[in-house]
Amino acid sequence: MSLTERLQPLFDHLPENQRAARAAFWQRLRDEGFPSKKHERWRFTDLPGALPDALHPAEPAQLTLPDVEGCRRIAFINGAAEGVDANELRTEPAASVHDASDLVNAALASTGLHWVPSTASTPLHLCTRTTTGSVHLRHRIEVPPQVQAQLYWDDVVEGDADFVTQSLEITLAEGASLVLARKHANTARGPALLRTDARLARDAQLQLTGFDAGSALSRHDLHVRLDAGGAQAQVHGVFAPWAQGHIDTFATVEHAAADTGSRLQFRGLGMDKGVGVLTGRVHVHRDAQRIDSNQQLGSLLLSPRAQINAKPELEIYADDVQCAHGNAIGQIDQDALYYLQTRGVPYAEARALLIGAYAAETLHIPAMPAVEKALMAGLDRALAHADWSLT
Amino acid sequence: MLEINNLRASIQEESILKGLDLSIPAGEVHAIMGPNGAGKSTLGHVLAGREGYEASEGSITLDGRDLSAMDTAERAAAGLFLGFQYPVEIPGVSNIQFLRAAYNAQRKARGEDELDAMAFLKHVRQFLDTVGMGKDMLHRGLNEGFSGGEKKRNEILQMLVLQPRMIVLDETDSGLDIDALKTVAGGINAMRSPERAILLITHYQRLLDYVKPDRVHVLAQGRIVRSGGPELAQELEAKGYAGIENAA
Ligand SMILES: Nc1ncnc2c1ncn2[C@@H]1O[C@H](COP(=O)(O)OP(=O)(O)OP(=O)(O)O)[C@@H](O)[C@H]1O
Ligand SMILES: [Mg+2]
């Protein structure tokens, strides 16, 4: 069955008026189809192949959610909003799509968070949970000029979830800043897609930190565009696939203006038969002079069957730029493991300590220590889930 | 306390320990001396159960318990401590985090309560003066960028914090200036007790001036070729190993 045939029941399930407003995206998806592995950006990830044959609309569920100190919690549980103010609930369809893979979300998403923080806003804890069926959410964050905002997005896809797509559009106005930490785990039978698109105006600052783990397919398309001088983006991520997990991150930072800066730092942890794919692309426009970019990718192969495919890419059209990049793959330091064990630390705990140390710098979030802890706890859980008998 | 009988071990199919016998009763300090490459560090790693250093023959018991049946961490929990000739640097794991993980893991293995961060810090601080280390060194990466002498002091700090019963120190005195040597010796002497045994692996008489051994052994070509009292160390200092190996 083709992808659109499988998605048809989901589109038909939308209320009549929403269907009408999204019909153009749906038609385009039918015409263009979802990118196959022939598409350069989807070379390593076969999304249609990972989709279950039958997809179902999600059903309501009662779940207990974690609290994070100092944050206001809102949630989307199997697509249904909880604790979200009426003016924070998005209802309008997408204005445009970013590429063909975004069409699925644009055609099927009927709601999502629309957050416009003010100087008085408490940090937000966005919990998204999918336990059954298909869920498609389209979120938007607009940070007004000079406002500083913090958001912790805690995303779990599990159980009978068969297909989840989420899109997050971020705009930072002049002098605005956003600290966004994201924890994602997918242990469901179906795949999860995420798109993050951020645009930064003059002197805006974005700090993104992500932790992605799981035993299923997750793909994150991340695009940050620095539109005016003084804009700075820090993009950090750790990914930890276990079992048959497949985590693919395609991160792009676009320097569209002079005097902008970016820091990309990713750490991959390959466990079991997990596959990690990472592309870090830095794109510097012709007149984006004096930009400063640094991209560091690193991975640990923790199992002989795990695979990590990490690649930094540079596309530079300006001449007066500083672009550093590095890419290293290694294994856990056996001498360090032994040293810890001679002091009484059991093997598994010693290994977790060393892996934690490797990821800690990347997951360091000075502005949100409680959230940093939650991300590190997510890493511990991933390590505990993995089957270490292959090593 | 530590009984080693006819120990044989190979590393990458090369036979290194060739029938080594050694017995160290509780309350005693023994020293092992011997030429480079004799197998002294190998002995330490076989005792600690390092991967690739398994005994092919013979037996090792600690308080009558067979060590070969335990993994490295279990041996530590059973009271064995190996001070490394070359301590390992672990950036990203702070010294205090490491010490606490080790201390609590051992307590847990023995069925004792773990200490929280505050109580543990108090426990560690009482030993800082003994080893001449500042508090700031607790918060640095483990041995990261430590000088040779600082690494050795840190080994002694770990020993003091963990309070092991069977202590093996592999060249903890090498590369130390005279003040550091006295400090390290002070730490070792603080551990002397009727319930503990200490094995010092060293090349130099000068450590033994500060830590008086009960017995001195010469390890050469994978075996203990001679044993004696403290005077044996002086004899070695004067004559070197040549005569002794020939005598064996
Ligand atoms: N991993 C290894 N692979 C191969 N050979 C090894 C290995 N480790 C030790 N050896 C060999 O085993 C022998 C004994 O080494 P060991 O380190 O035990 O000597 P030592 O008595 O401690 O010497 P030193 O006084 O120089 O510290 C040496 O010949 C050494 O080259
Ligand atoms: Mg040695």
XYZ file of C-alpha atoms and ligand atoms in Angstrom:
671
model
C 0.000 0.000 0.000
C 1.326 3.455 -0.795
C 2.019 5.967 1.926
C -0.934 8.172 1.007
C -3.262 5.186 0.918
C -2.190 4.361 4.442
C -2.623 7.983 5.534
C -6.033 8.378 3.882
C -8.081 7.234 6.921
C -6.299 9.820 9.052
C -7.058 12.627 6.649
C -10.682 11.448 6.339
C -10.939 11.496 10.124
C -10.337 15.261 10.283
C -13.465 17.425 10.702
C -14.843 18.674 7.404
C -13.719 22.324 7.782
C -10.156 21.314 8.734
C -9.961 18.946 5.827
C -10.913 21.747 3.466
C -8.253 24.065 4.898
C -5.571 21.372 4.448
C -6.718 19.951 1.119
C -3.980 21.689 -0.877
C -1.237 20.102 1.267
C -2.937 16.732 1.045
C -3.148 16.976 -2.719
C 0.529 17.924 -2.953
C 1.476 14.986 -0.780
C -0.506 12.689 -3.057
C 1.207 14.166 -6.106
C 4.759 14.351 -4.803
C 4.820 11.428 -2.375
C 7.085 11.116 0.616
C 10.843 11.337 -0.085
C 12.305 7.893 -0.746
C 15.822 6.723 0.068
C 16.850 8.040 -3.338
C 16.419 11.519 -1.924
C 19.777 12.822 -0.707
C 18.396 13.905 2.664
C 16.695 10.559 3.289
C 19.470 8.295 2.110
C 19.795 6.373 5.364
C 16.223 6.408 6.597
C 13.330 4.574 5.044
C 10.292 6.205 6.585
C 7.563 4.613 4.428
C 9.198 1.226 5.104
C 8.957 1.780 8.864
C 5.250 2.655 8.856
C 2.817 -0.027 9.978
C 0.303 -1.027 7.276
C -2.739 0.165 9.145
C -2.723 3.572 10.807
C -5.332 4.606 13.335
C -6.563 7.915 14.730
C -5.405 8.347 18.336
C -7.679 7.715 21.309
C -7.822 9.598 24.604
C -5.757 8.322 27.530
C -5.175 9.112 31.200
C -1.505 9.419 32.065
C 0.459 10.672 35.034
C 2.946 13.294 33.987
C 6.166 14.399 35.666
C 6.568 17.810 37.267
C 9.611 19.968 36.807
C 10.446 22.484 39.478
C 9.833 26.074 38.448
C 7.977 25.203 35.237
C 4.323 25.470 34.205
C 3.231 22.181 32.698
C 0.987 21.785 29.684
C 0.427 18.612 27.707
C -0.822 16.993 24.548
C -1.822 13.433 25.357
C -2.510 11.415 22.246
C -3.082 14.742 20.563
C -5.531 16.138 23.140
C -4.527 19.359 24.876
C -4.342 19.487 28.682
C -3.737 22.679 30.655
C -3.217 24.674 27.467
C -4.903 28.119 27.561
C -7.361 28.759 24.723
C -5.163 31.522 23.313
C -2.184 29.144 23.329
C -3.887 26.526 21.223
C -3.092 26.578 17.577
C -5.936 25.957 15.183
C -4.881 27.495 11.886
C -3.213 25.270 9.289
C 0.388 25.636 8.188
C 1.151 28.775 6.189
C 3.709 26.976 4.059
C 5.763 23.820 4.095
C 9.509 23.476 4.217
C 9.902 20.368 2.112
C 8.036 17.277 0.981
C 8.519 15.455 4.276
C 6.741 18.348 6.006
C 3.625 17.833 3.871
C 2.444 14.934 6.027
C 2.352 17.137 9.095
C 0.881 20.115 7.229
C -1.919 17.942 5.861
C -2.737 16.063 9.066
C -1.966 18.330 12.013
C -5.068 19.982 13.434
C -3.635 21.551 16.564
C -0.519 22.272 18.619
C 0.959 24.805 20.983
C 1.147 28.456 20.006
C 3.234 30.176 22.627
C 4.064 33.866 22.709
C 6.002 34.306 25.943
C 6.297 37.645 27.683
C 8.916 38.863 30.137
C 6.642 37.612 32.918
C 6.217 34.083 31.549
C 7.317 31.184 33.720
C 9.357 28.543 31.933
C 7.075 26.136 30.129
C 7.149 22.365 30.418
C 5.538 20.935 27.306
C 4.701 17.248 27.708
C 3.735 15.396 24.565
C 2.738 11.765 24.944
C 1.575 9.311 22.327
C 0.548 5.832 23.400
C -1.860 4.812 20.617
C -2.549 5.614 16.992
C -1.320 8.530 14.923
C -0.736 11.990 16.259
C 0.238 15.067 14.257
C 0.953 18.346 16.009
C 2.145 21.679 14.709
C 3.661 23.965 17.338
C 4.748 27.548 17.108
C 6.808 29.714 19.444
C 7.172 33.432 18.854
C 9.475 35.258 21.184
C 8.867 39.044 21.025
C 11.711 41.603 20.995
C 14.008 41.524 24.040
C 12.011 38.741 25.746
C 13.907 35.814 27.283
C 12.037 32.533 27.372
C 12.676 28.966 28.498
C 10.951 25.821 27.394
C 11.409 22.161 28.241
C 9.816 19.830 25.737
C 9.423 16.327 27.044
C 8.249 14.024 24.262
C 7.455 10.323 24.649
C 6.202 8.028 21.917
C 5.457 4.504 23.107
C 3.301 1.407 23.015
C 0.841 1.263 20.137
C 1.661 4.674 18.704
C 1.840 4.020 14.973
C 2.925 7.351 13.512
C 3.789 10.684 15.093
C 4.803 13.851 13.297
C 5.460 17.152 14.993
C 6.624 20.433 13.644
C 7.950 23.314 15.684
C 8.345 26.770 14.210
C 10.340 29.248 16.239
C 10.773 32.916 15.567
C 13.017 35.059 17.704
C 12.521 38.790 17.256
C 15.281 41.350 17.762
C 17.224 40.769 20.949
C 14.977 37.856 21.967
C 16.394 34.731 23.515
C 15.119 31.189 23.904
C 16.565 28.280 25.839
C 14.880 25.143 24.560
C 15.680 21.712 25.960
C 14.065 18.698 24.390
C 13.918 15.098 25.536
C 12.557 12.569 23.101
C 12.150 8.829 23.467
C 10.469 6.548 20.956
C 9.871 2.931 21.932
C 6.671 2.533 19.917
C 6.115 0.287 16.930
C 5.788 3.233 14.575
C 8.127 6.062 13.569
C 8.291 9.613 14.905
C 9.164 12.641 12.790
C 10.109 16.012 14.121
C 10.860 19.233 12.321
C 12.257 22.275 13.995
C 12.526 25.498 12.043
C 13.960 28.518 13.766
C 14.548 32.032 12.483
C 16.590 34.530 14.403
C 16.434 38.320 13.992
C 19.152 40.794 14.947
C 20.966 39.951 18.219
C 18.613 37.062 18.960
C 19.999 34.070 20.834
C 18.865 30.496 20.584
C 20.134 27.644 22.711
C 18.791 24.232 21.678
C 19.690 21.083 23.554
C 18.218 17.752 22.565
C 18.393 14.235 23.892
C 16.958 11.576 21.589
C 16.751 7.932 22.542
C 14.767 4.890 21.630
C 14.334 1.501 20.057
C 12.277 2.720 17.088
C 12.716 5.128 14.194
C 13.035 8.822 14.975
C 13.985 11.495 12.540
C 14.695 15.105 13.386
C 15.036 17.772 10.730
C 16.454 20.827 12.352
C 16.898 24.064 10.519
C 18.169 27.248 12.123
C 18.418 30.404 10.058
C 20.364 33.416 11.302
C 18.733 36.332 9.522
C 20.576 39.364 10.894
C 23.812 40.450 12.535
C 24.440 39.481 16.139
C 22.199 36.418 15.957
C 23.728 33.434 17.748
C 22.642 29.813 17.822
C 23.919 26.989 19.972
C 22.672 23.594 18.868
C 23.570 20.645 21.076
C 22.335 17.090 20.852
C 22.933 13.590 22.168
C 21.356 10.597 20.473
C 21.249 7.100 21.891
C 19.550 4.378 19.826
C 19.259 0.927 21.392
C 17.789 -2.415 20.248
C 16.685 -1.786 16.625
C 16.555 1.939 17.259
C 17.279 4.250 14.323
C 17.792 7.917 15.090
C 18.481 10.256 12.209
C 19.239 13.930 12.749
C 19.643 16.345 9.901
C 20.756 19.657 11.358
C 21.331 22.734 9.257
C 22.460 26.146 10.376
C 22.097 28.803 7.745
C 24.157 31.939 8.164
C 22.085 34.321 6.051
C 23.676 37.517 7.394
C 27.082 38.845 8.340
C 28.330 38.802 11.942
C 26.365 35.769 13.067
C 27.593 32.829 15.105
C 26.782 29.168 15.547
C 27.955 26.321 17.751
C 26.938 22.789 16.906
C 27.877 19.944 19.197
C 26.515 16.421 18.852
C 27.369 13.192 20.631
C 26.164 9.829 19.387
C 25.973 6.696 21.495
C 25.554 3.493 19.519
C 24.161 0.628 21.597
C 22.910 -2.854 20.694
C 22.048 -2.874 16.996
C 21.165 0.798 17.090
C 21.784 3.056 14.112
C 22.610 6.732 14.467
C 22.680 9.024 11.458
C 23.794 12.592 11.777
C 24.339 15.302 9.235
C 25.509 18.645 10.481
C 25.372 21.222 7.746
C 26.626 24.772 7.996
C 25.548 26.952 5.106
C 27.063 30.412 4.778
C 25.473 32.846 2.329
C 27.530 34.963 -0.069
C 27.358 38.209 1.884
C 27.458 36.613 5.338
C 30.947 37.875 6.130
C 32.705 37.593 9.491
C 30.572 34.726 10.665
C 31.945 32.387 13.288
C 30.873 28.763 13.264
C 32.104 25.721 15.095
C 30.771 22.239 14.606
C 31.923 19.261 16.675
C 30.521 15.784 16.143
C 31.582 12.839 18.254
C 30.382 9.316 18.760
C 30.992 6.309 20.931
C 30.365 2.869 19.507
C 29.314 0.860 22.521
C 28.441 -2.365 20.741
C 30.034 -4.210 17.820
C 26.654 -4.258 16.042
C 25.838 -0.567 16.432
C 26.342 1.861 13.556
C 26.953 5.557 13.579
C 27.097 7.577 10.422
C 28.043 11.160 11.206
C 29.001 13.760 8.663
C 29.749 17.459 8.922
C 29.008 19.424 5.763
C 30.118 22.932 4.928
C 28.685 25.071 2.202
C 30.448 28.405 2.259
C 29.914 31.209 -0.218
C 31.464 34.082 1.758
C 35.234 34.529 2.032
C 35.846 36.177 5.383
C 34.570 33.445 7.714
C 35.703 31.205 10.534
C 34.289 27.709 10.249
C 35.798 24.980 12.376
C 34.582 21.421 12.356
C 35.527 18.053 13.746
C 34.192 14.535 13.678
C 35.476 11.723 15.900
C 34.300 8.169 16.500
C 35.713 6.185 19.372
C 35.059 3.501 21.886
C 34.849 3.482 25.613
C 38.249 3.798 27.296
C 39.069 0.327 28.668
C 41.768 1.621 31.011
C 39.291 4.041 32.558
C 36.723 1.254 32.956
C 39.284 -0.941 34.681
C 40.482 1.857 36.941
C 36.926 2.523 38.144
C 36.354 -1.166 38.765
C 39.512 -1.516 40.853
C 37.922 1.037 43.154
C 34.817 -1.083 43.550
C 32.529 0.456 40.945
C 30.738 -2.462 39.209
C 31.247 -2.807 35.457
C 27.820 -1.551 34.344
C 27.948 1.407 36.698
C 31.489 2.279 35.597
C 30.380 2.185 31.988
C 27.390 4.417 32.720
C 29.628 6.866 34.560
C 31.993 7.141 31.590
C 29.194 7.465 29.053
C 27.527 10.099 31.224
C 30.796 12.005 31.398
C 31.043 11.880 27.616
C 27.549 13.303 27.132
C 27.498 15.706 30.084
C 29.143 18.694 28.415
C 26.726 18.533 25.491
C 23.700 18.308 27.773
C 24.831 21.057 30.105
C 22.059 23.664 30.426
C 23.161 26.317 32.925
C 19.807 28.149 32.699
C 17.738 25.066 33.605
C 19.581 22.757 36.018
C 16.464 20.688 36.822
C 15.934 20.038 33.123
C 19.583 19.142 32.610
C 19.072 16.530 35.327
C 15.989 15.197 33.554
C 17.960 14.809 30.319
C 20.798 13.017 32.116
C 18.216 10.754 33.787
C 16.865 10.007 30.308
C 20.367 8.931 29.314
C 20.609 6.634 32.344
C 17.279 5.083 31.378
C 18.457 4.514 27.821
C 21.593 2.784 29.125
C 19.491 0.611 31.415
C 17.193 -0.391 28.512
C 20.005 -1.453 26.225
C 21.033 -5.079 25.943
C 24.749 -5.215 26.704
C 25.249 -8.908 26.034
C 26.661 -8.166 22.570
C 29.663 -6.367 24.029
C 45.636 -12.507 54.783
C 46.875 -12.739 51.179
C 48.004 -16.164 50.039
C 49.486 -16.697 46.595
C 50.495 -20.208 45.572
C 52.300 -21.273 42.432
C 50.799 -18.387 40.431
C 51.321 -18.558 36.701
C 50.043 -15.971 34.269
C 50.661 -15.028 30.651
C 49.956 -11.853 28.777
C 49.251 -12.344 25.107
C 50.640 -15.855 25.301
C 53.907 -14.708 26.814
C 54.495 -16.298 30.185
C 55.184 -13.524 32.746
C 54.527 -15.009 36.193
C 56.095 -18.426 36.497
C 55.138 -20.081 39.737
C 55.024 -17.239 42.248
C 54.497 -17.922 45.947
C 53.818 -15.187 48.473
C 52.110 -15.055 51.839
C 51.341 -11.802 53.647
C 49.814 -12.142 57.130
C 47.511 -9.485 58.560
C 49.320 -6.660 60.329
C 52.437 -6.879 58.156
C 54.030 -4.676 55.531
C 55.893 -6.458 52.747
C 57.933 -4.982 49.939
C 58.585 -6.406 46.503
C 61.601 -5.199 44.602
C 62.886 -6.403 41.281
C 64.288 -5.394 37.930
C 62.265 -3.687 35.206
C 60.040 -6.096 33.371
C 60.197 -8.725 36.119
C 56.414 -8.920 36.390
C 55.702 -6.723 39.435
C 52.930 -4.648 37.850
C 51.604 -7.791 36.198
C 51.229 -9.329 39.652
C 49.223 -6.277 40.759
C 46.882 -6.559 37.782
C 46.438 -10.320 38.203
C 45.488 -9.671 41.832
C 43.012 -6.983 40.759
C 41.557 -9.215 38.028
C 42.312 -7.111 34.984
C 40.985 -8.484 31.704
C 43.730 -10.390 29.908
C 45.650 -10.986 33.135
C 43.996 -14.213 34.271
C 46.020 -16.769 36.179
C 46.560 -19.942 34.193
C 47.595 -21.892 37.247
C 47.867 -21.538 40.992
C 45.662 -19.867 43.562
C 45.111 -16.476 45.176
C 43.061 -16.117 48.320
C 42.209 -13.085 50.412
C 41.097 -13.995 53.941
C 40.642 -17.516 52.632
C 38.308 -16.383 49.819
C 39.243 -17.350 46.280
C 39.885 -14.106 44.385
C 39.740 -15.702 40.944
C 36.015 -16.294 41.456
C 35.431 -12.524 41.803
C 35.450 -9.747 39.234
C 37.537 -6.621 39.720
C 34.889 -4.615 41.564
C 34.036 -7.538 43.838
C 37.691 -7.860 44.782
C 37.696 -4.182 45.732
C 34.579 -4.667 47.828
C 36.306 -7.639 49.462
C 38.985 -5.180 50.616
C 41.666 -5.244 47.902
C 43.190 -1.946 46.776
C 45.701 -1.524 43.952
C 47.531 1.794 43.760
C 48.486 2.247 40.095
C 51.998 2.808 38.788
C 50.312 4.934 36.110
C 46.992 6.311 37.425
C 44.385 6.839 34.695
C 43.015 10.260 33.726
C 39.233 10.437 33.321
C 38.115 13.865 32.101
C 34.446 14.573 32.706
C 34.273 12.547 35.916
C 35.230 14.754 38.845
C 37.516 13.454 41.526
C 34.818 13.743 44.190
C 32.184 12.108 41.966
C 34.594 9.217 41.384
C 35.469 8.846 45.059
C 31.842 8.854 46.088
C 30.813 6.354 43.395
C 33.593 4.043 44.563
C 32.902 4.476 48.255
C 29.154 3.964 47.954
C 29.515 1.041 45.536
C 31.705 -0.746 48.077
C 29.335 0.008 50.928
C 26.412 -1.207 48.872
C 28.256 -4.416 48.000
C 28.811 -4.990 51.724
C 25.164 -4.285 52.521
C 25.898 -0.960 54.225
C 24.062 2.348 53.811
C 25.343 4.793 51.193
C 26.496 8.249 52.259
C 24.863 11.375 50.825
C 26.951 14.081 49.135
C 27.356 16.223 52.269
C 28.282 13.405 54.633
C 30.683 11.999 52.089
C 32.421 15.347 51.544
C 33.008 15.477 55.294
C 34.458 11.980 55.228
C 36.885 12.937 52.436
C 37.960 16.243 53.906
C 39.483 14.633 56.984
C 42.143 13.055 54.739
C 43.055 16.048 52.569
C 45.687 17.370 54.970
C 47.258 13.932 55.347
C 47.937 13.796 51.601
C 48.584 17.523 51.197
C 45.812 18.113 48.664
C 43.588 21.193 48.397
C 39.783 21.041 48.226
C 39.886 22.410 44.685
C 41.490 19.167 43.481
C 38.315 17.293 44.441
C 36.341 19.177 41.840
C 38.740 18.741 38.958
C 38.411 15.921 36.434
C 39.842 12.712 37.857
C 43.657 12.956 37.551
C 43.052 15.295 34.594
C 46.178 17.366 34.123
C 47.461 16.273 37.555
C 51.251 16.245 37.830
C 52.921 12.888 38.419
C 53.208 13.616 42.123
C 49.617 14.825 42.393
C 48.393 11.607 40.803
C 50.263 9.563 43.390
C 48.900 11.652 46.248
C 45.472 11.075 44.784
C 46.037 7.310 44.862
C 46.837 7.609 48.556
C 43.744 9.750 49.101
C 41.616 7.032 47.480
C 43.205 4.445 49.749
C 42.473 6.537 52.834
C 38.893 7.198 51.772
C 38.165 3.551 50.947
C 39.997 2.066 53.963
C 40.852 -1.239 52.242
C 42.220 -4.266 54.140
C 44.745 -5.507 51.589
C 46.716 -2.709 49.991
C 49.015 -3.154 47.002
C 50.906 -0.014 46.001
C 52.713 -0.228 42.672
C 55.590 2.275 42.633
C 53.574 4.911 44.423
C 56.942 6.404 45.440
C 58.310 6.783 41.905
C 58.618 10.324 40.653
C 57.969 11.948 44.030
C 59.990 14.793 45.473
C 61.204 14.331 49.024
C 58.293 16.185 50.649
C 55.739 14.253 48.640
C 57.502 11.019 49.522
C 57.181 11.829 53.232
C 53.516 12.703 52.744
C 52.801 9.482 50.875
C 54.696 7.488 53.515
C 52.639 9.224 56.201
C 49.453 8.121 54.445
C 50.660 4.542 54.216
C 51.738 4.466 57.864
C 48.311 5.761 58.855
C 46.854 2.594 57.349
C 49.103 0.192 59.234
C 46.994 -1.874 61.558
C 46.703 -5.438 62.842
C 43.659 -5.907 60.568
C 45.403 -4.806 57.381
C 48.252 -5.939 55.202
C 50.288 -3.809 52.825
C 52.388 -4.785 49.822
C 54.736 -2.115 48.496
C 56.169 -2.537 45.024
C 59.170 -0.263 44.774
C 62.584 0.255 43.239
C 63.957 2.373 46.027
C 65.187 1.883 49.538
C 64.165 5.456 50.399
C 60.431 4.644 50.725
C 61.362 1.807 53.064
C 63.220 4.290 55.274
C 59.848 5.869 56.034
C 57.651 2.773 55.901
C 59.496 -0.039 57.653
C 58.692 -3.362 55.978
C 58.456 -6.627 57.905
C 59.621 -8.633 54.887
C 61.328 -7.825 51.584
C 61.027 -10.050 48.502
C 62.861 -10.012 45.230
C 60.756 -10.725 42.157
C 62.780 -11.677 39.100
C 61.767 -13.539 35.971
C 58.283 -14.135 37.224
C 59.097 -15.635 40.618
C 60.062 -14.646 44.142
C 63.746 -15.517 44.065
C 64.695 -14.327 47.516
C 63.030 -13.137 50.697
C 64.451 -11.553 53.816
C 64.141 -8.811 56.407
C 64.522 -5.054 55.808
C 68.283 -5.536 55.451
C 67.690 -7.255 52.111
C 66.585 -3.932 50.651
C 69.847 -2.349 51.747
C 71.819 -5.188 50.244
C 69.993 -4.691 46.936
C 70.638 -0.972 47.034
C 74.356 -1.701 47.429
C 74.790 -4.631 45.055
C 71.967 -4.495 42.536
C 70.028 -7.511 41.312
C 72.736 -9.335 39.373
C 74.114 -11.391 42.242
C 70.701 -12.282 43.597
C 69.289 -13.557 40.361
C 72.349 -15.719 39.880
C 72.032 -17.063 43.394
C 68.445 -18.145 42.698
N 49.772 -5.659 27.776
C 50.968 -6.275 27.588
N 51.246 -6.842 26.415
C 52.427 -7.474 26.211
N 53.374 -7.577 27.143
C 53.149 -7.033 28.336
C 51.937 -6.346 28.628
N 51.996 -5.914 29.890
C 53.192 -6.303 30.356
N 53.895 -6.977 29.438
C 55.250 -7.528 29.575
O 55.305 -8.250 30.776
C 56.584 -8.110 31.375
C 56.394 -7.663 32.834
O 55.880 -6.347 32.864
P 55.543 -5.601 34.215
O 54.905 -4.336 33.869
O 54.803 -6.537 35.095
O 57.002 -5.364 34.798
P 57.429 -4.611 36.113
O 58.132 -5.600 36.935
O 56.276 -3.920 36.721
O 58.463 -3.559 35.523
P 58.761 -2.027 35.944
O 59.718 -2.109 37.072
O 59.430 -1.475 34.731
O 57.482 -1.370 36.270
C 57.334 -7.095 30.550
O 58.230 -7.798 29.706
C 56.270 -6.421 29.737
O 56.746 -6.000 28.484
Mg 55.714 -1.952 36.982
